[in-house]
Short mmCIF file of C-alpha atoms in Angstrom, two decimals:
data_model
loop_
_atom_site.label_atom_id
_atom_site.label_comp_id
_atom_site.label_asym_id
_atom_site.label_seq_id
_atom_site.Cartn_x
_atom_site.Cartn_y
_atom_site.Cartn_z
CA UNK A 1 25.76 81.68 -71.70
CA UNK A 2 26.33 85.27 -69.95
CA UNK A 3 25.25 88.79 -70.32
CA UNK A 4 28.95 89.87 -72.41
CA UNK A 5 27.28 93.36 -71.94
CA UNK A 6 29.19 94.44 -68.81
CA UNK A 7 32.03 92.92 -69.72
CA UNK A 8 35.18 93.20 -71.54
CA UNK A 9 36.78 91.34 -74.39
CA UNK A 10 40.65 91.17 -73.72
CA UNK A 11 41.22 87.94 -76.12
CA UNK A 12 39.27 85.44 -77.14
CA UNK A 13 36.90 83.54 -74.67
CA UNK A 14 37.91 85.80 -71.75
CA UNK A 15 36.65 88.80 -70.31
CA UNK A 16 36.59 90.43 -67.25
CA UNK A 17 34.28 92.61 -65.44
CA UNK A 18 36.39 95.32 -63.74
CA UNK A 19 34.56 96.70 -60.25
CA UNK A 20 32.03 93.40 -60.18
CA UNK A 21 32.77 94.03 -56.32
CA UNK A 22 33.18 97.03 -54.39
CA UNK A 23 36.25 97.98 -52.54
CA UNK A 24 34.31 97.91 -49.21
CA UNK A 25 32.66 94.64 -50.36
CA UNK A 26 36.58 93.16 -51.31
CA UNK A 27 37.93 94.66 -48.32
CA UNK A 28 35.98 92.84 -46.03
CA UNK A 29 36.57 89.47 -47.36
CA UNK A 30 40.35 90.41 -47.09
CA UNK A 31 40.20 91.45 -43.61
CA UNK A 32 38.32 87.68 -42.70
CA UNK A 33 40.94 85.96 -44.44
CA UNK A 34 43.83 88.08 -42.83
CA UNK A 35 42.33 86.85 -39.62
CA UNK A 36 42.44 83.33 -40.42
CA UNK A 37 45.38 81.29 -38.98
CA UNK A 38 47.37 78.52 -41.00
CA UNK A 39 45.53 76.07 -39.65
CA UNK A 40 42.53 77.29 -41.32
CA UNK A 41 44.33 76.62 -44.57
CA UNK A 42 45.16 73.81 -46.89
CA UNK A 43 47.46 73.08 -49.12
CA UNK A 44 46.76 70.62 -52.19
CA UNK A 45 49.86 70.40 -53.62
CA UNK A 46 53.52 71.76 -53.69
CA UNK A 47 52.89 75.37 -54.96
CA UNK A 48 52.40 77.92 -52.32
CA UNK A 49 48.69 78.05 -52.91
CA UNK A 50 46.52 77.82 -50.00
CA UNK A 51 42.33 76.93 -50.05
CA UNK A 52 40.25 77.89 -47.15
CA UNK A 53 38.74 74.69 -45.18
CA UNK A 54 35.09 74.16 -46.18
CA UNK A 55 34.32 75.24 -42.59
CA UNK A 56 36.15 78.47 -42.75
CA UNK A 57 34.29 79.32 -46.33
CA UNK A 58 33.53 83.34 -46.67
CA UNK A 59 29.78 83.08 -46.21
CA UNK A 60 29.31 86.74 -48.16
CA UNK A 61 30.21 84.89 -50.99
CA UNK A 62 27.14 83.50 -51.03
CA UNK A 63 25.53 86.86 -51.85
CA UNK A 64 28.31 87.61 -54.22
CA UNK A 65 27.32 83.93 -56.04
CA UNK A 66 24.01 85.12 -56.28
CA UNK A 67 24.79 88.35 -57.96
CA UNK A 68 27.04 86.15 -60.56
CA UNK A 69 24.40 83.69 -60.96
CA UNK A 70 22.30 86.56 -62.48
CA UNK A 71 24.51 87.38 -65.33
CA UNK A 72 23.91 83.85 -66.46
CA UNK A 73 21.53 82.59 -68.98
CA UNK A 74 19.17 79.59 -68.05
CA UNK A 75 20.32 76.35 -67.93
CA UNK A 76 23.86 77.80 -66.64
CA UNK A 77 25.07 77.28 -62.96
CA UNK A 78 28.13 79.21 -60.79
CA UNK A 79 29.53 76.53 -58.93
CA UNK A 80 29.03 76.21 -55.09
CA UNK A 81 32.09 76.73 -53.30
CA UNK A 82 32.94 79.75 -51.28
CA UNK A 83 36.41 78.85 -50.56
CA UNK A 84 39.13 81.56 -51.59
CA UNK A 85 42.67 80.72 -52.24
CA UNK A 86 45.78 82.42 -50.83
CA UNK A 87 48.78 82.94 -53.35
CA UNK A 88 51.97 83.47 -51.04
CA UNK A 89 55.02 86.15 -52.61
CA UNK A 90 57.11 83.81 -54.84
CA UNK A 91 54.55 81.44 -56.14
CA UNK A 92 54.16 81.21 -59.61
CA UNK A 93 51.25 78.55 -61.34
CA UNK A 94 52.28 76.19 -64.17
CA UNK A 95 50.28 76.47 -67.42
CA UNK A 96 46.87 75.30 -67.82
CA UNK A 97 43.25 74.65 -69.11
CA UNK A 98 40.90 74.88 -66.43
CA UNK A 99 39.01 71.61 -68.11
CA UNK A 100 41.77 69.30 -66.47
CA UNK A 101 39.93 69.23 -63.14
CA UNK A 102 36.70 67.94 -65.33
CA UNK A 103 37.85 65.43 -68.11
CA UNK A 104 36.50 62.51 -66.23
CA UNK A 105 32.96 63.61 -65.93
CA UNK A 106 33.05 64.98 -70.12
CA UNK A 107 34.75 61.28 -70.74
CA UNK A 108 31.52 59.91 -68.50
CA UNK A 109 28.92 61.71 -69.89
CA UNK A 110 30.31 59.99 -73.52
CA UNK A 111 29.09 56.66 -71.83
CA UNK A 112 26.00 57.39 -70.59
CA UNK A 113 22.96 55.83 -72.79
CA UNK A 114 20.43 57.83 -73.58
CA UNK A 115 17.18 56.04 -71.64
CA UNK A 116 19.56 54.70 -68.90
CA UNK A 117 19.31 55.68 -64.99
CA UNK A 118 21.79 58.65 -64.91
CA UNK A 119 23.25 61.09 -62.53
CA UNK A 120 24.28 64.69 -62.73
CA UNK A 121 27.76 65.91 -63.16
CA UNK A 122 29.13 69.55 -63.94
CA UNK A 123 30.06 70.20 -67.57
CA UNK A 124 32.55 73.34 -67.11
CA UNK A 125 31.82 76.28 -69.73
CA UNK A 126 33.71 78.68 -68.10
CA UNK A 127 36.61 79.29 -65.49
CA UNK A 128 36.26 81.68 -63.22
CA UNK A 129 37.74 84.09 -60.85
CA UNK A 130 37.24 86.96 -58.50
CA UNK A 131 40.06 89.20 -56.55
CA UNK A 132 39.95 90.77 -53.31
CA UNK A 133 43.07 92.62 -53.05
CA UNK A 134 45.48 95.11 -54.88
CA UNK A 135 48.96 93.16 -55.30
CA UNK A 136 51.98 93.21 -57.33
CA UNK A 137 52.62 90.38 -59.52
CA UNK A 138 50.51 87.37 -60.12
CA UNK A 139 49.82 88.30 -63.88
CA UNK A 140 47.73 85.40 -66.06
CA UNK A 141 49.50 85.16 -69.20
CA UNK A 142 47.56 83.28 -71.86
CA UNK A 143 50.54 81.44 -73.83
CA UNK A 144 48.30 80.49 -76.84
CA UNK A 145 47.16 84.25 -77.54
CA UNK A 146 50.26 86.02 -75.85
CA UNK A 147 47.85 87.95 -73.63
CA UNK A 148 48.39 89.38 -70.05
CA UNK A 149 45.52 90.27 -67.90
CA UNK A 150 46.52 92.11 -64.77
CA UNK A 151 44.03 90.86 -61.95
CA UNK A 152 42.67 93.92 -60.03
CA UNK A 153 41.04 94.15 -56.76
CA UNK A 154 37.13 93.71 -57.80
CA UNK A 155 37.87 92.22 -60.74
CA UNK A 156 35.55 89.03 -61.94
CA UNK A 157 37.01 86.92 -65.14
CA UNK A 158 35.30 84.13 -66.96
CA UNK A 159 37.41 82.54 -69.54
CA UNK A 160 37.06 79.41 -71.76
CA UNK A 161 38.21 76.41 -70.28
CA UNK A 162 39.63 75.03 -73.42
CA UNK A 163 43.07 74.70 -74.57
CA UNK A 164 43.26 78.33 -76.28
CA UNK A 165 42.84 79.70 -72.99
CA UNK A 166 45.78 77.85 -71.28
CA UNK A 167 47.11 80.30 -68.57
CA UNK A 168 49.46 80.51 -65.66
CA UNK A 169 50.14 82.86 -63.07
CA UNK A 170 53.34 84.98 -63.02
CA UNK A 171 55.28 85.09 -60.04
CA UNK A 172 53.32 86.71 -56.96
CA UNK A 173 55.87 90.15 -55.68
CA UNK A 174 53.54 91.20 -52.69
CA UNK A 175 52.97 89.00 -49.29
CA UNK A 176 49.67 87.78 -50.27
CA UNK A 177 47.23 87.44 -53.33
CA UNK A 178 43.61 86.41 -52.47
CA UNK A 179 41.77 84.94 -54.90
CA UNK A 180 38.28 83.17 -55.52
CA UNK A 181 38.47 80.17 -58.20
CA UNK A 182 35.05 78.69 -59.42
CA UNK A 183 33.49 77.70 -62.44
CA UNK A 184 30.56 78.22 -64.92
CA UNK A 185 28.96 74.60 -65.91
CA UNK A 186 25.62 73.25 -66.71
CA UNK A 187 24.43 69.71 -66.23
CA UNK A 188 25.30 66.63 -68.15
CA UNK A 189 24.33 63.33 -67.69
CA UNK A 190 26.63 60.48 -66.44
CA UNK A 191 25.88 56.78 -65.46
CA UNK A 192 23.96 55.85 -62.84
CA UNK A 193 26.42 55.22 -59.51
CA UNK A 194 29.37 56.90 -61.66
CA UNK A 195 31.14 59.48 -59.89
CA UNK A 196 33.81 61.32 -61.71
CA UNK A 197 37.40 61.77 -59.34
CA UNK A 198 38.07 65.04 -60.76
CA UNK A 199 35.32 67.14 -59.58
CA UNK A 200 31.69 65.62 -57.30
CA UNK A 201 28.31 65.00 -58.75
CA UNK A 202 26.03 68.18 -58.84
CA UNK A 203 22.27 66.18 -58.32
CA UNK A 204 22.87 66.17 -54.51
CA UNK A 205 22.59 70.34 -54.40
CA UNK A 206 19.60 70.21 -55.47
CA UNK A 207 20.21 71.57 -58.76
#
């Protein structure tokens, strides 16, 4: 699925690649979002976690997409979003699988008939995320392997999305924690005209 060469193994199905970016590199995506205003934030739910707007995105994440794209075998995709997240001090995130977000398109995919007019959905292999600044706090702990991973700046983690990699995110101790969440998926097939809630079709990026 990935070149595990330049990474390394801290439990199973996750690894991290420590100094993926470089502190100029990481800086400068800090410094854009430390210029953004609230307004040029959402926030999806209750927990003090903050998503850039889609118009905002950091557009040197393209770049940095690329460069992540080619530690990936064929047939294996880094999804498109260039929207960071902002972790304010106190927030903490609840345990879980990073599947959640794609159980409707797996449960799809079950219905599709093989011969049938089908879209594209993402099947998730991997979670993923990258970190742009030093902070304290903000630990994943990995309650089914009692594992703690201390995010540094630079840092890039894949990790299974499955239940054995069920994680949260101890509480965040500095003012801010800047984060990039994505995913590693390849293709699956889903009904024609069915699109899954969870997460949006892939065949319109021209994938």
């Amino acid at each position: 699925m990935f070149n595990k060469d330049l990474f390394k193994k801290i439990g199973e199905d996750v690894y991290v690649y420590r100094n993926f970016m470089s502190d100029e590199e990481a800086d400068a995506v800090t410094l854009y979002l430390d210029r953004l205003g609230p307004e040029d934030y959402w926030q999806p739910h209750p927990e003090k976690r903050f998503k850039v707007k889609e118009e905002k995105g950091v557009k040197s994440l393209e770049e940095i997409r690329s460069r992540i794209q080619s530690l990936l075998d064929e047939g294996y995709y880094v999804g498109t979003n260039i929207h960071p997240h902002k972790l304010l001090n106190g927030t903490k995130r609840y345990a879980h699988s990073d599947k959640e977000e794609f159980v409707e398109a797996s449960k799809a995919s079950e219905l599709y008939v093989d011969g049938e007019d089908f879209d594209y959905a993402d099947g998730m292999d991997m979670g993923m995320y990258l970190f742009f600044n030093d902070f304290e706090g903000g630990e994943f702990y990995y309650e089914e392997q009692d594992i703690v991973y201390k995010p540094l700046k630079g840092d890039l983690l894949f990790h299974s999305p499955e239940d054995h990699c069920k994680h949260s995110t101890e509480e965040v101790l500095s003012e801010k924690y800047y984060a990039w969440p994505n995913h590693i998926y390849h293709m699956i097939k889903v009904p024609k005209g069915y699109v899954p809630s969870g997460h949006p079709l892939t065949n319109s990026m021209g994938r």
